Amino acid sequence: MKVAILGSGDVGQTLGAGFLKHGHQVMMGTRDPKKPEVVNWVKETPGATAGTFAEAASFGELIVLAVLGLVVEQVIRLADPANLKGKTLIDATNPITDSPPVDGVLEFTTGPNESAAEQLQALIPETHVVKAFNSVGAGQMINPHYEQGVPTMFYCGNDEAAKKVVSDVIQQFGWEPFDCGTIIAARALEPLCILWCLPGFRQNLWTHAFKVLTH
Ligand SMILES: NC(=O)c1ccc[n+]([C@@H]2O[C@H](COP(=O)([O-])OP(=O)(O)OC[C@H]3O[C@@H](n4cnc5c(N)ncnc54)[C@H](OP(=O)(O)O)[C@@H]3O)[C@@H](O)[C@H]2O)c1
């Protein structure tokens, strides 16, 4: 697939390299494709390319949104919703405020009966938004190894075909996909970021992942 990674931070760089590793084509989108972090990433990552948010969005058949939660709307405007029309978009963002965590607990811009992914889906109704990759650190996103088994990646979205594409990516990246239903389930998935980060801020533990156990 041709994959657009909207975002040049840790998540954008990691998922971009992950898609390339698994044989996809990748263009990273950023406000400034000439900034040193992006130029270095392209140089060090065989096959990688970079462009503006709009160039990447136009290139991608599959879109990954990995930007600061507070600027999602701005980035969608820069990418141009027309470039996203009819496409699947993996939303890996979290609606974190710029306040520091309190005893390890992050603050969100959203309340319990709303989610950033629902707001995003309403903003781009002709794009199939699938929430995924938001509840684990970038360091564990691509084919992580855990002695206890394959970790669980929760995902949700309204379009079944789009979810199948994302479920296949999740498996390719070494995770067990766990379908949580329609996009409203992002109200449950996004706060998992708060839980995941808690041992990080409190005990500097950043390598765990969630796993659902059943019998
Ligand atoms: N870090 C993790 O381990 C992790 C794990 C799971 C989910 N997440 C979520 O994934 C998202 C990305 O996280 P990250 O740590 O990779 O990077 P980040 O620092 O949260 O975001 C970097 C991206 O945001 C863009 N950005 C920042 N300010 C902007 C503005 N005013 N206008 C337009 N774009 C702006 C940057 O654009 P430029 O490229 O132009 O600089 C860059 O592409 C976040 O929502 C985060 O909560 C992070």
mmCIF file of C-alpha atoms and ligand atoms in Angstrom:
data_model
loop_
_atom_site.group_PDB
_atom_site.id
_atom_site.type_symbol
_atom_site.label_atom_id
_atom_site.label_comp_id
_atom_site.label_asym_id
_atom_site.label_seq_id
_atom_site.Cartn_x
_atom_site.Cartn_y
_atom_site.Cartn_z
ATOM 1 C CA MET A 1 0.000 0.000 0.000
ATOM 2 C CA LYS A 2 0.942 3.639 -0.372
ATOM 3 C CA VAL A 3 0.901 4.937 3.203
ATOM 4 C CA ALA A 4 0.879 8.576 4.312
ATOM 5 C CA ILE A 5 2.171 9.206 7.800
ATOM 6 C CA LEU A 6 0.910 12.605 8.948
ATOM 7 C CA GLY A 7 3.357 13.397 11.741
ATOM 8 C CA SER A 8 7.140 13.526 12.129
ATOM 9 C CA GLY A 9 7.480 12.739 15.855
ATOM 10 C CA ASP A 10 8.386 9.409 17.477
ATOM 11 C CA VAL A 11 5.139 7.756 16.375
ATOM 12 C CA GLY A 12 5.342 9.009 12.791
ATOM 13 C CA GLN A 13 8.964 7.907 12.443
ATOM 14 C CA THR A 14 8.325 4.508 14.059
ATOM 15 C CA LEU A 15 5.163 3.620 12.152
ATOM 16 C CA GLY A 16 6.691 4.948 8.929
ATOM 17 C CA ALA A 17 9.697 2.647 9.342
ATOM 18 C CA GLY A 18 7.326 -0.199 10.281
ATOM 19 C CA PHE A 19 5.291 0.139 7.089
ATOM 20 C CA LEU A 20 8.495 0.247 5.023
ATOM 21 C CA LYS A 21 9.823 -2.858 6.816
ATOM 22 C CA HIS A 22 6.656 -4.690 5.798
ATOM 23 C CA GLY A 23 6.957 -3.749 2.127
ATOM 24 C CA HIS A 24 4.684 -0.703 1.874
ATOM 25 C CA GLN A 25 5.537 2.672 0.314
ATOM 26 C CA VAL A 26 5.682 5.584 2.757
ATOM 27 C CA MET A 27 5.543 9.366 2.592
ATOM 28 C CA MET A 28 5.792 11.295 5.849
ATOM 29 C CA GLY A 29 3.762 14.522 6.056
ATOM 30 C CA THR A 30 5.016 17.511 8.043
ATOM 31 C CA ARG A 31 4.785 21.321 8.006
ATOM 32 C CA ASP A 32 8.435 21.429 6.987
ATOM 33 C CA PRO A 33 9.915 18.516 5.005
ATOM 34 C CA LYS A 34 13.303 20.271 5.134
ATOM 35 C CA LYS A 35 13.625 20.303 8.924
ATOM 36 C CA PRO A 36 16.665 18.311 10.164
ATOM 37 C CA GLU A 37 14.689 15.573 11.999
ATOM 38 C CA VAL A 38 12.758 14.780 8.829
ATOM 39 C CA VAL A 39 15.767 15.005 6.496
ATOM 40 C CA ASN A 40 17.726 12.673 8.824
ATOM 41 C CA TRP A 41 14.835 10.213 9.080
ATOM 42 C CA VAL A 42 14.531 10.042 5.304
ATOM 43 C CA LYS A 43 18.307 9.591 4.976
ATOM 44 C CA GLU A 44 18.474 6.814 7.588
ATOM 45 C CA THR A 45 15.295 4.960 6.533
ATOM 46 C CA PRO A 46 15.679 3.188 3.178
ATOM 47 C CA GLY A 47 12.739 3.912 0.874
ATOM 48 C CA ALA A 48 11.301 6.725 3.013
ATOM 49 C CA THR A 49 10.070 9.967 1.488
ATOM 50 C CA ALA A 50 8.638 13.154 3.005
ATOM 51 C CA GLY A 51 6.423 16.003 1.867
ATOM 52 C CA THR A 52 3.968 18.538 3.197
ATOM 53 C CA PHE A 53 0.860 17.310 5.007
ATOM 54 C CA ALA A 54 -1.114 17.881 1.762
ATOM 55 C CA GLU A 55 1.429 16.087 -0.446
ATOM 56 C CA ALA A 56 1.485 13.073 1.864
ATOM 57 C CA ALA A 57 -2.312 12.974 2.195
ATOM 58 C CA SER A 58 -2.651 13.056 -1.576
ATOM 59 C CA PHE A 59 -0.020 10.258 -1.953
ATOM 60 C CA GLY A 60 -1.481 7.849 0.620
ATOM 61 C CA GLU A 61 -4.100 5.174 0.014
ATOM 62 C CA LEU A 62 -3.934 4.548 3.753
ATOM 63 C CA ILE A 63 -3.430 7.535 6.085
ATOM 64 C CA VAL A 64 -1.936 7.480 9.574
ATOM 65 C CA LEU A 65 -2.555 10.504 11.808
ATOM 66 C CA ALA A 66 0.234 10.876 14.377
ATOM 67 C CA VAL A 67 0.355 14.539 15.405
ATOM 68 C CA LEU A 68 0.013 16.401 18.671
ATOM 69 C CA GLY A 69 -3.580 15.958 19.867
ATOM 70 C CA LEU A 70 -4.098 19.707 20.274
ATOM 71 C CA VAL A 71 -3.448 20.412 16.565
ATOM 72 C CA VAL A 72 -5.446 17.653 14.857
ATOM 73 C CA GLU A 73 -7.938 20.080 13.326
ATOM 74 C CA GLN A 74 -5.167 22.344 11.997
ATOM 75 C CA VAL A 75 -3.324 19.398 10.469
ATOM 76 C CA ILE A 76 -6.480 18.091 8.773
ATOM 77 C CA ARG A 77 -6.981 21.559 7.302
ATOM 78 C CA LEU A 78 -3.351 21.604 6.064
ATOM 79 C CA ALA A 79 -3.695 18.057 4.658
ATOM 80 C CA ASP A 80 -6.984 19.098 2.963
ATOM 81 C CA PRO A 81 -10.029 16.872 3.610
ATOM 82 C CA ALA A 82 -10.419 16.435 -0.169
ATOM 83 C CA ASN A 83 -7.143 14.450 -0.142
ATOM 84 C CA LEU A 84 -8.552 12.139 2.544
ATOM 85 C CA LYS A 85 -11.927 11.463 0.945
ATOM 86 C CA GLY A 86 -12.889 7.759 0.726
ATOM 87 C CA LYS A 87 -9.650 6.676 2.441
ATOM 88 C CA THR A 88 -8.975 4.780 5.653
ATOM 89 C CA LEU A 89 -7.286 6.857 8.359
ATOM 90 C CA ILE A 90 -5.632 5.297 11.401
ATOM 91 C CA ASP A 91 -5.960 7.766 14.285
ATOM 92 C CA ALA A 92 -3.073 7.188 16.716
ATOM 93 C CA THR A 93 -3.467 10.551 18.477
ATOM 94 C CA ASN A 94 -4.449 11.234 22.060
ATOM 95 C CA PRO A 95 -6.257 14.369 23.284
ATOM 96 C CA ILE A 96 -3.642 15.300 25.880
ATOM 97 C CA THR A 97 -3.624 18.877 27.231
ATOM 98 C CA ASP A 98 -0.368 20.777 27.717
ATOM 99 C CA SER A 99 -0.690 20.591 31.525
ATOM 100 C CA PRO A 100 1.842 18.339 33.275
ATOM 101 C CA PRO A 101 0.595 14.980 34.605
ATOM 102 C CA VAL A 102 -0.592 14.931 38.235
ATOM 103 C CA ASP A 103 0.968 11.991 40.113
ATOM 104 C CA GLY A 104 1.481 10.357 36.717
ATOM 105 C CA VAL A 105 -2.074 10.992 35.489
ATOM 106 C CA LEU A 106 -2.349 12.887 32.194
ATOM 107 C CA GLU A 107 -5.093 15.444 31.590
ATOM 108 C CA PHE A 108 -7.316 15.125 28.501
ATOM 109 C CA THR A 109 -9.162 17.831 26.563
ATOM 110 C CA THR A 110 -12.145 15.461 26.279
ATOM 111 C CA GLY A 111 -14.638 14.292 28.916
ATOM 112 C CA PRO A 112 -15.760 10.685 29.518
ATOM 113 C CA ASN A 113 -18.693 10.833 27.095
ATOM 114 C CA GLU A 114 -16.709 12.134 24.131
ATOM 115 C CA SER A 115 -13.538 11.284 22.230
ATOM 116 C CA ALA A 116 -11.077 12.896 19.859
ATOM 117 C CA ALA A 117 -11.709 10.145 17.298
ATOM 118 C CA GLU A 118 -15.450 10.909 17.192
ATOM 119 C CA GLN A 119 -14.654 14.611 16.759
ATOM 120 C CA LEU A 120 -12.251 13.719 13.944
ATOM 121 C CA GLN A 121 -14.799 11.437 12.255
ATOM 122 C CA ALA A 122 -17.351 14.283 12.366
ATOM 123 C CA LEU A 123 -14.770 16.666 10.864
ATOM 124 C CA ILE A 124 -14.023 14.311 7.919
ATOM 125 C CA PRO A 125 -17.249 12.309 7.433
ATOM 126 C CA GLU A 126 -16.127 10.972 4.048
ATOM 127 C CA THR A 127 -12.975 9.389 5.537
ATOM 128 C CA HIS A 128 -13.062 6.078 7.417
ATOM 129 C CA VAL A 129 -11.455 6.829 10.791
ATOM 130 C CA VAL A 130 -10.121 3.842 12.735
ATOM 131 C CA LYS A 131 -8.669 4.425 16.195
ATOM 132 C CA ALA A 132 -5.569 2.278 16.846
ATOM 133 C CA PHE A 133 -1.954 2.448 18.049
ATOM 134 C CA ASN A 134 -2.842 5.109 20.667
ATOM 135 C CA SER A 135 -2.423 2.980 23.801
ATOM 136 C CA VAL A 136 1.185 1.847 23.551
ATOM 137 C CA GLY A 137 4.494 3.706 23.362
ATOM 138 C CA ALA A 138 6.221 4.197 20.026
ATOM 139 C CA GLY A 139 9.079 1.925 21.135
ATOM 140 C CA GLN A 140 6.754 -1.102 21.254
ATOM 141 C CA MET A 141 4.640 -0.468 18.155
ATOM 142 C CA ILE A 142 6.470 -2.625 15.609
ATOM 143 C CA ASN A 143 6.767 -6.376 16.228
ATOM 144 C CA PRO A 144 7.497 -6.200 19.966
ATOM 145 C CA HIS A 145 8.585 -9.347 21.784
ATOM 146 C CA TYR A 146 6.979 -10.319 25.099
ATOM 147 C CA GLU A 147 7.638 -13.618 26.881
ATOM 148 C CA GLN A 148 3.967 -13.654 27.974
ATOM 149 C CA GLY A 149 2.685 -13.781 24.399
ATOM 150 C CA VAL A 150 1.299 -11.523 21.683
ATOM 151 C CA PRO A 151 0.002 -8.192 23.063
ATOM 152 C CA THR A 152 -3.467 -6.841 22.279
ATOM 153 C CA MET A 153 -4.121 -3.837 20.045
ATOM 154 C CA PHE A 154 -7.581 -2.364 20.581
ATOM 155 C CA TYR A 155 -9.183 -0.683 17.578
ATOM 156 C CA CYS A 156 -12.563 0.738 16.591
ATOM 157 C CA GLY A 157 -14.241 2.454 13.657
ATOM 158 C CA ASN A 158 -17.496 2.670 11.723
ATOM 159 C CA ASP A 159 -16.458 1.081 8.423
ATOM 160 C CA GLU A 160 -15.939 -2.697 8.373
ATOM 161 C CA ALA A 161 -13.723 -2.720 5.249
ATOM 162 C CA ALA A 162 -11.482 -0.012 6.735
ATOM 163 C CA LYS A 163 -11.256 -1.958 9.986
ATOM 164 C CA LYS A 164 -10.200 -5.080 8.065
ATOM 165 C CA VAL A 165 -7.318 -3.123 6.483
ATOM 166 C CA VAL A 166 -6.231 -1.863 9.913
ATOM 167 C CA SER A 167 -6.654 -5.291 11.525
ATOM 168 C CA ASP A 168 -4.304 -6.740 8.885
ATOM 169 C CA VAL A 169 -1.737 -4.002 9.621
ATOM 170 C CA ILE A 170 -2.034 -4.683 13.361
ATOM 171 C CA GLN A 171 -1.304 -8.381 12.754
ATOM 172 C CA GLN A 172 1.561 -7.579 10.393
ATOM 173 C CA PHE A 173 3.058 -5.410 13.150
ATOM 174 C CA GLY A 174 2.962 -8.360 15.567
ATOM 175 C CA TRP A 175 -0.171 -7.592 17.595
ATOM 176 C CA GLU A 176 -3.437 -9.385 18.270
ATOM 177 C CA PRO A 177 -6.239 -7.161 16.913
ATOM 178 C CA PHE A 178 -9.199 -6.618 19.282
ATOM 179 C CA ASP A 179 -12.242 -5.101 17.564
ATOM 180 C CA CYS A 180 -14.044 -2.784 20.018
ATOM 181 C CA GLY A 181 -16.872 -1.799 17.643
ATOM 182 C CA THR A 182 -17.762 1.587 16.186
ATOM 183 C CA ILE A 183 -15.924 4.864 16.662
ATOM 184 C CA ILE A 184 -17.803 5.655 19.910
ATOM 185 C CA ALA A 185 -15.571 3.007 21.532
ATOM 186 C CA ALA A 186 -12.730 5.537 21.294
ATOM 187 C CA ARG A 187 -14.217 6.892 24.551
ATOM 188 C CA ALA A 188 -12.791 3.730 26.125
ATOM 189 C CA LEU A 189 -9.649 3.380 23.980
ATOM 190 C CA GLU A 190 -8.274 6.901 24.377
ATOM 191 C CA PRO A 191 -8.101 6.819 28.206
ATOM 192 C CA LEU A 192 -5.992 3.644 27.916
ATOM 193 C CA CYS A 193 -3.217 6.097 27.029
ATOM 194 C CA ILE A 194 -3.530 7.611 30.515
ATOM 195 C CA LEU A 195 -3.285 4.150 32.064
ATOM 196 C CA TRP A 196 -0.374 3.126 29.806
ATOM 197 C CA CYS A 197 1.635 6.276 30.645
ATOM 198 C CA LEU A 198 1.058 6.065 34.411
ATOM 199 C CA PRO A 199 3.867 3.585 35.268
ATOM 200 C CA GLY A 200 6.057 5.588 32.900
ATOM 201 C CA PHE A 201 5.687 8.855 34.748
ATOM 202 C CA ARG A 202 5.669 7.215 38.214
ATOM 203 C CA GLN A 203 8.352 4.531 37.850
ATOM 204 C CA ASN A 204 9.998 5.241 34.490
ATOM 205 C CA LEU A 205 8.528 2.007 33.061
ATOM 206 C CA TRP A 206 7.748 2.466 29.367
ATOM 207 C CA THR A 207 7.993 -1.004 27.777
ATOM 208 C CA HIS A 208 4.743 -2.702 28.785
ATOM 209 C CA ALA A 209 1.727 -3.483 26.602
ATOM 210 C CA PHE A 210 -1.857 -4.539 27.277
ATOM 211 C CA LYS A 211 -3.055 -8.099 26.735
ATOM 212 C CA VAL A 212 -6.598 -9.440 27.044
ATOM 213 C CA LEU A 213 -6.705 -12.886 28.665
ATOM 214 C CA THR A 214 -9.636 -15.173 27.922
ATOM 215 C CA HIS A 215 -10.615 -18.772 28.496
HETATM 216 N N1 LIG B 1 4.966 9.152 21.696
HETATM 217 C C1 LIG B 1 4.356 7.991 21.872
HETATM 218 O O1 LIG B 1 4.977 7.000 22.285
HETATM 219 C C2 LIG B 1 2.889 7.872 21.555
HETATM 220 C C3 LIG B 1 2.250 6.621 21.621
HETATM 221 C C4 LIG B 1 0.911 6.499 21.238
HETATM 222 C C5 LIG B 1 0.226 7.602 20.792
HETATM 223 N N2 LIG B 1 0.849 8.828 20.756
HETATM 224 C C6 LIG B 1 0.105 9.982 20.213
HETATM 225 O O2 LIG B 1 0.544 10.128 18.865
HETATM 226 C C7 LIG B 1 0.598 11.511 18.505
HETATM 227 C C8 LIG B 1 2.028 11.845 18.033
HETATM 228 O O3 LIG B 1 2.924 11.730 19.104
HETATM 229 P P1 LIG B 1 4.493 11.948 18.901
HETATM 230 O O4 LIG B 1 5.088 11.762 20.243
HETATM 231 O O5 LIG B 1 4.979 11.155 17.769
HETATM 232 O O6 LIG B 1 4.638 13.448 18.403
HETATM 233 P P2 LIG B 1 4.057 14.859 18.893
HETATM 234 O O7 LIG B 1 5.182 15.657 19.370
HETATM 235 O O8 LIG B 1 2.871 14.688 19.769
HETATM 236 O O9 LIG B 1 3.551 15.456 17.478
HETATM 237 C C9 LIG B 1 4.459 15.803 16.504
HETATM 238 C C10 LIG B 1 3.707 16.206 15.273
HETATM 239 O O10 LIG B 1 2.744 17.232 15.558
HETATM 240 C C11 LIG B 1 2.877 18.265 14.599
HETATM 241 N N3 LIG B 1 2.577 19.584 15.168
HETATM 242 C C12 LIG B 1 2.941 20.076 16.393
HETATM 243 N N4 LIG B 1 2.497 21.353 16.524
HETATM 244 C C13 LIG B 1 1.847 21.659 15.366
HETATM 245 C C14 LIG B 1 1.145 22.804 14.886
HETATM 246 N N5 LIG B 1 1.022 23.896 15.641
HETATM 247 N N6 LIG B 1 0.585 22.745 13.649
HETATM 248 C C15 LIG B 1 0.720 21.638 12.864
HETATM 249 N N7 LIG B 1 1.364 20.518 13.287
HETATM 250 C C16 LIG B 1 1.913 20.524 14.488
HETATM 251 C C17 LIG B 1 4.343 18.234 14.209
HETATM 252 O O11 LIG B 1 4.418 18.804 12.917
HETATM 253 P P3 LIG B 1 5.816 19.046 12.194
HETATM 254 O O12 LIG B 1 6.165 17.723 11.581
HETATM 255 O O13 LIG B 1 5.526 20.080 11.202
HETATM 256 O O14 LIG B 1 6.793 19.471 13.250
HETATM 257 C C18 LIG B 1 4.654 16.758 14.216
HETATM 258 O O15 LIG B 1 4.367 16.173 12.962
HETATM 259 C C19 LIG B 1 0.164 12.292 19.753
HETATM 260 O O16 LIG B 1 -1.206 12.611 19.616
HETATM 261 C C20 LIG B 1 0.391 11.306 20.891
HETATM 262 O O17 LIG B 1 -0.492 11.515 21.981
HETATM 263 C C21 LIG B 1 2.157 8.980 21.123
#
